[in-house]
Amino acid sequence: MLNKRVADGRIRDCHGDLHSAHICLTPEISIYDCIEFNDRFRYCDVASEIAFLAMDLDHFGRTDLSDAFIDSYLENSGDTEIRHLLDFYKCYRAYVRGKVNCFKLDDPLVPEDEKKEVKATAGSYFALAESYTI
């Protein structure tokens, strides 16, 4: 399936870090702060990019928006294979968000009380990642 996605042109230059903090809702939707410093992080399966935002919405308890986003993507793209890959990519993206949060735990400039919150946030992403494997 992954080889077919490559052949079908589903690997593209994407945002690379598409989560809700990078979306601004004004009269038009503005998506900003894509990964520009490393092409390898930005070129990916479109399914991974869709899964990233869907996972982030799941994390914030908005599975309704996550489902609506995925349904809209399916309707507009015809990319029906994505359903078979979403949990895989959601798990990966949730784990990465947990890992990125953990980087702050080693930062001596981050206050200890903030580190407790960071640890809880990272743990919630790791728990979410695990939920996609069940």
XYZ file of N, CA and C in Angstrom:
402
model
N 0.826 -1.187 0.000
C 0.000 0.000 0.000
C 0.877 1.261 0.000
N 1.951 1.235 0.783
C 2.821 2.410 0.829
C 3.512 2.640 -0.511
N 3.956 1.562 -1.161
C 4.563 1.704 -2.484
C 3.558 2.258 -3.488
N 2.319 1.826 -3.406
C 1.269 2.332 -4.294
C 1.041 3.822 -4.049
N 1.105 4.254 -2.792
C 0.923 5.667 -2.472
C 2.044 6.509 -3.085
N 3.254 5.959 -3.088
C 4.365 6.656 -3.743
C 4.074 6.776 -5.234
N 3.692 5.653 -5.857
C 3.404 5.639 -7.296
C 2.243 6.555 -7.656
N 1.265 6.685 -6.739
C 0.087 7.519 -6.994
C 0.319 9.002 -6.676
N 1.532 9.350 -6.288
C 1.846 10.751 -6.015
C 1.306 11.263 -4.689
N 1.126 10.367 -3.735
C 0.604 10.769 -2.414
C 1.716 11.234 -1.469
N 2.968 11.170 -1.920
C 4.084 11.704 -1.150
C 4.388 13.071 -1.752
N 4.290 14.097 -0.900
C 4.398 15.460 -1.421
C 5.146 16.361 -0.453
N 5.420 17.548 -0.951
C 5.975 18.607 -0.109
C 4.803 19.156 0.701
N 4.755 18.812 1.977
C 3.637 19.180 2.846
C 4.072 20.242 3.852
N 3.261 20.469 4.819
C 3.550 21.409 5.901
C 4.610 20.832 6.835
N 4.446 19.565 7.205
C 5.413 18.869 8.038
C 5.142 18.952 9.528
N 4.314 19.907 9.950
C 4.052 20.110 11.380
C 2.632 20.646 11.557
N 1.694 20.016 10.876
C 0.325 20.527 10.829
C -0.477 20.099 12.048
N -0.516 20.995 13.022
C -1.389 20.790 14.167
C -2.110 22.095 14.456
N -3.052 22.050 15.382
C -3.980 23.173 15.563
C -3.296 24.486 15.929
N -2.145 24.447 16.567
C -1.448 25.688 16.927
C -0.938 26.438 15.700
N -0.921 25.776 14.553
C -0.430 26.409 13.333
C -1.555 26.806 12.385
N -2.756 26.904 12.924
C -3.905 27.285 12.109
C -4.575 28.487 12.752
N -4.792 29.510 11.946
C -5.446 30.725 12.419
C -6.764 30.873 11.651
N -7.853 30.975 12.417
C -9.167 31.126 11.804
C -9.526 32.610 11.764
N -9.370 33.183 10.607
C -9.764 34.560 10.327
C -10.861 34.435 9.281
N -11.231 35.493 8.593
C -12.212 35.263 7.525
C -11.798 34.138 6.568
N -10.486 33.934 6.427
C -9.966 32.794 5.673
C -9.117 31.965 6.630
N -8.946 30.699 6.322
C -8.096 29.842 7.140
C -6.644 30.086 6.746
N -5.809 30.392 7.721
C -4.379 30.606 7.481
C -3.595 29.519 8.200
N -2.779 28.808 7.445
C -1.908 27.778 8.005
C -0.480 28.292 7.868
N 0.243 28.324 8.980
C 1.577 28.923 8.974
C 2.574 28.035 9.713
N 3.824 28.466 9.699
C 4.918 27.834 10.431
C 5.220 26.417 9.960
N 5.284 26.246 8.645
C 5.669 24.922 8.146
C 7.155 24.707 8.407
N 7.569 23.473 8.331
C 8.980 23.144 8.541
C 9.751 23.545 7.283
N 10.595 24.526 7.440
C 11.395 25.005 6.310
C 12.863 24.611 6.434
N 13.289 24.238 7.646
C 14.705 23.994 7.894
C 15.158 22.598 7.483
N 14.212 21.692 7.155
C 14.598 20.338 6.816
C 13.562 19.729 5.871
N 13.926 19.620 4.592
C 13.002 19.069 3.595
C 12.533 17.664 3.970
N 13.410 16.877 4.571
C 13.086 15.490 4.917
C 11.903 15.426 5.876
N 11.767 16.414 6.748
C 10.646 16.442 7.684
C 9.350 16.887 7.013
N 9.474 17.590 5.899
C 8.307 18.168 5.237
C 7.746 17.261 4.140
N 8.594 16.525 3.460
C 8.124 15.631 2.403
C 7.613 14.357 3.062
N 6.324 14.096 2.883
C 5.739 12.934 3.541
C 4.470 12.505 2.809
N 3.930 11.411 3.281
C 2.640 10.942 2.797
C 1.582 11.948 3.253
N 0.738 12.344 2.357
C -0.346 13.266 2.708
C -1.167 12.694 3.864
N -1.286 11.377 3.928
C -2.025 10.729 5.019
C -1.413 11.064 6.378
N -0.091 11.180 6.433
C 0.580 11.533 7.682
C 0.225 12.954 8.099
N 0.169 13.843 7.149
C -0.183 15.237 7.427
C -1.634 15.347 7.911
N -2.537 14.647 7.249
C -3.948 14.644 7.650
C -4.080 14.033 9.047
N -3.361 12.949 9.272
C -3.419 12.279 10.575
C -2.891 13.164 11.693
N -1.909 14.004 11.404
C -1.333 14.871 12.431
C -2.396 15.820 12.985
N -3.090 16.514 12.099
C -4.117 17.438 12.578
C -5.274 16.678 13.217
N -5.660 15.562 12.642
C -6.747 14.760 13.224
C -6.368 14.283 14.626
N -5.127 13.840 14.815
C -4.658 13.410 16.129
C -4.684 14.566 17.114
N -4.263 15.734 16.674
C -4.236 16.893 17.559
C -5.651 17.256 18.013
N -6.585 17.180 17.100
C -7.985 17.437 17.469
C -8.483 16.373 18.442
N -8.100 15.117 18.215
C -8.439 14.050 19.158
C -7.867 14.374 20.542
N -6.632 14.824 20.576
C -5.956 15.136 21.839
C -6.711 16.206 22.630
N -7.286 17.139 21.933
C -8.033 18.207 22.601
C -9.498 17.835 22.837
N -9.821 16.555 22.640
C -11.171 16.074 22.908
C -12.182 16.440 21.840
N -11.720 16.780 20.661
C -12.624 17.175 19.581
C -12.617 16.132 18.460
N -12.975 14.905 18.845
C -13.050 13.846 17.830
C -14.097 14.173 16.781
N -15.093 14.976 17.147
C -16.089 15.385 16.161
C -15.443 16.199 15.037
N -14.552 17.122 15.405
C -13.848 17.909 14.388
C -12.831 17.065 13.636
N -12.185 16.150 14.346
C -11.241 15.240 13.705
C -11.943 14.413 12.633
N -13.079 13.831 12.991
C -13.846 13.024 12.029
C -14.336 13.872 10.863
N -14.811 15.084 11.144
C -15.299 15.969 10.079
C -14.161 16.356 9.138
N -12.990 16.631 9.705
C -11.821 16.969 8.894
C -11.447 15.815 7.974
N -11.388 14.604 8.532
C -11.041 13.427 7.727
C -12.097 13.190 6.650
N -13.367 13.273 7.022
C -14.443 13.065 6.049
C -14.362 14.086 4.916
N -14.075 15.334 5.253
C -13.950 16.375 4.232
C -12.773 16.089 3.305
N -11.648 15.663 3.881
C -10.497 15.307 3.063
C -10.848 14.167 2.108
N -11.497 13.131 2.634
C -11.884 11.990 1.796
C -12.805 12.420 0.659
N -13.768 13.231 0.992
C -14.742 13.690 -0.007
C -14.073 14.496 -1.113
N -13.093 15.310 -0.748
C -12.460 16.194 -1.723
C -11.272 15.578 -2.446
N -10.674 14.541 -1.860
C -9.470 13.970 -2.462
C -9.707 12.630 -3.155
N -10.712 11.892 -2.708
C -10.910 10.542 -3.219
C -9.860 9.563 -2.714
N -9.083 9.961 -1.742
C -7.995 9.153 -1.195
C -8.542 8.160 -0.163
N -9.232 7.148 -0.646
C -9.905 6.206 0.254
C -8.938 5.310 1.025
N -7.731 5.119 0.519
C -6.746 4.282 1.206
C -6.360 4.849 2.575
N -6.548 6.133 2.744
C -6.099 6.794 3.976
C -6.709 6.151 5.218
N -7.915 5.631 5.108
C -8.571 5.006 6.268
C -7.735 3.866 6.850
N -6.977 3.178 5.983
C -6.151 2.055 6.430
C -4.856 2.515 7.100
N -4.525 3.790 6.946
C -3.257 4.306 7.456
C -3.404 5.300 8.605
N -4.595 5.789 8.829
C -4.771 6.864 9.810
C -4.290 6.510 11.209
N -4.681 5.362 11.733
C -4.262 5.012 13.089
C -2.743 4.856 13.172
N -2.137 4.304 12.126
C -0.677 4.180 12.095
C -0.019 5.549 12.197
N -0.445 6.472 11.339
C 0.159 7.804 11.337
C -0.247 8.625 12.558
N -1.471 8.462 13.052
C -1.870 9.165 14.278
C -1.002 8.716 15.451
N -0.758 7.431 15.553
C 0.093 6.894 16.615
C 1.490 7.508 16.524
N 2.043 7.509 15.338
C 3.381 8.077 15.117
C 3.419 9.553 15.516
N 2.450 10.326 15.044
C 2.444 11.764 15.314
C 2.209 12.057 16.791
N 1.355 11.297 17.466
C 1.125 11.501 18.897
C 2.399 11.196 19.672
N 3.089 10.154 19.282
C 4.333 9.803 19.962
C 5.370 10.907 19.795
N 5.469 11.446 18.582
C 6.425 12.532 18.334
C 6.077 13.761 19.173
N 4.797 14.101 19.279
C 4.391 15.243 20.114
C 4.765 14.997 21.574
N 4.594 13.775 22.042
C 5.013 13.441 23.400
C 6.515 13.600 23.573
N 7.267 13.113 22.599
C 8.725 13.197 22.648
C 9.194 14.651 22.642
N 8.615 15.459 21.789
C 8.995 16.874 21.697
C 8.717 17.585 23.021
N 7.595 17.264 23.650
C 7.311 17.841 24.962
C 8.369 17.431 25.977
N 8.842 16.209 25.905
C 9.839 15.709 26.856
C 11.177 16.444 26.755
N 11.473 17.033 25.614
C 12.725 17.786 25.482
C 12.805 18.901 26.526
N 11.664 19.456 26.901
C 11.638 20.548 27.884
C 12.038 20.059 29.277
N 11.922 18.766 29.525
C 12.244 18.234 30.850
C 13.735 18.340 31.168
N 14.566 18.374 30.136
C 16.016 18.498 30.327
C 16.500 19.946 30.263
N 15.594 20.869 30.031
C 15.961 22.275 29.891
C 16.042 22.931 31.269
N 17.234 23.367 31.677
C 17.375 23.977 33.008
C 16.640 25.314 33.137
N 16.248 25.910 32.031
C 15.542 27.191 32.074
C 14.033 27.037 32.263
N 13.550 25.793 32.159
C 12.122 25.543 32.371
C 11.902 25.304 33.863
N 11.048 26.108 34.499
C 10.802 25.956 35.935
C 10.201 24.591 36.262
N 10.478 24.115 37.476
C 10.031 22.790 37.902
C 8.506 22.641 37.848
N 7.759 23.681 38.228
C 6.294 23.566 38.189
C 5.794 23.434 36.755
N 6.479 24.072 35.817
C 6.107 23.935 34.401
C 6.466 22.543 33.889
N 7.543 21.979 34.418
C 7.957 20.629 33.992
C 6.907 19.592 34.376
N 6.223 19.801 35.486
C 5.152 18.875 35.869
C 4.043 18.891 34.827
N 3.702 20.078 34.357
C 2.672 20.209 33.315
C 3.150 19.593 32.008
N 4.406 19.822 31.661
C 4.992 19.262 30.438
C 4.953 17.738 30.495
N 5.301 17.194 31.651
C 5.293 15.734 31.818
C 3.884 15.178 31.656
N 2.902 15.868 32.208
C 1.508 15.421 32.075
C 1.053 15.496 30.624
N 1.425 16.565 29.925
C 1.056 16.709 28.513
C 1.707 15.614 27.678
N 2.993 15.376 27.918
C 3.688 14.315 27.184
C 3.015 12.973 27.441
N 2.682 12.719 28.698
C 2.015 11.467 29.041
C 0.681 11.306 28.340
N -0.037 12.421 28.187
C -1.335 12.339 27.501
C -1.153 12.016 26.025
N -0.078 12.539 25.414
C 0.203 12.196 24.013
C 0.618 10.732 23.890
N 1.427 10.243 24.825
C 1.835 8.828 24.775
C 0.627 7.909 24.968
N -0.286 8.283 25.853
C -1.509 7.483 26.058
C -2.383 7.497 24.794
N -2.443 8.656 24.151
C -3.208 8.755 22.904
C -2.572 7.879 21.830
N -1.251 7.919 21.738
C -0.544 7.072 20.758
C -0.897 5.607 20.989
N -0.869 5.193 22.235
C -1.209 3.796 22.555
C -2.646 3.480 22.167
N -3.553 4.427 22.343
C -4.969 4.169 22.031
C -5.190 3.842 20.562
N -4.323 4.336 19.710
C -4.463 4.049 18.276
C -3.985 2.646 17.914
N -3.335 1.956 18.853
C -2.830 0.615 18.559
C -3.823 -0.462 18.962
N -4.891 -0.077 19.644
C -5.850 -1.043 20.159
C -6.944 -1.301 19.141
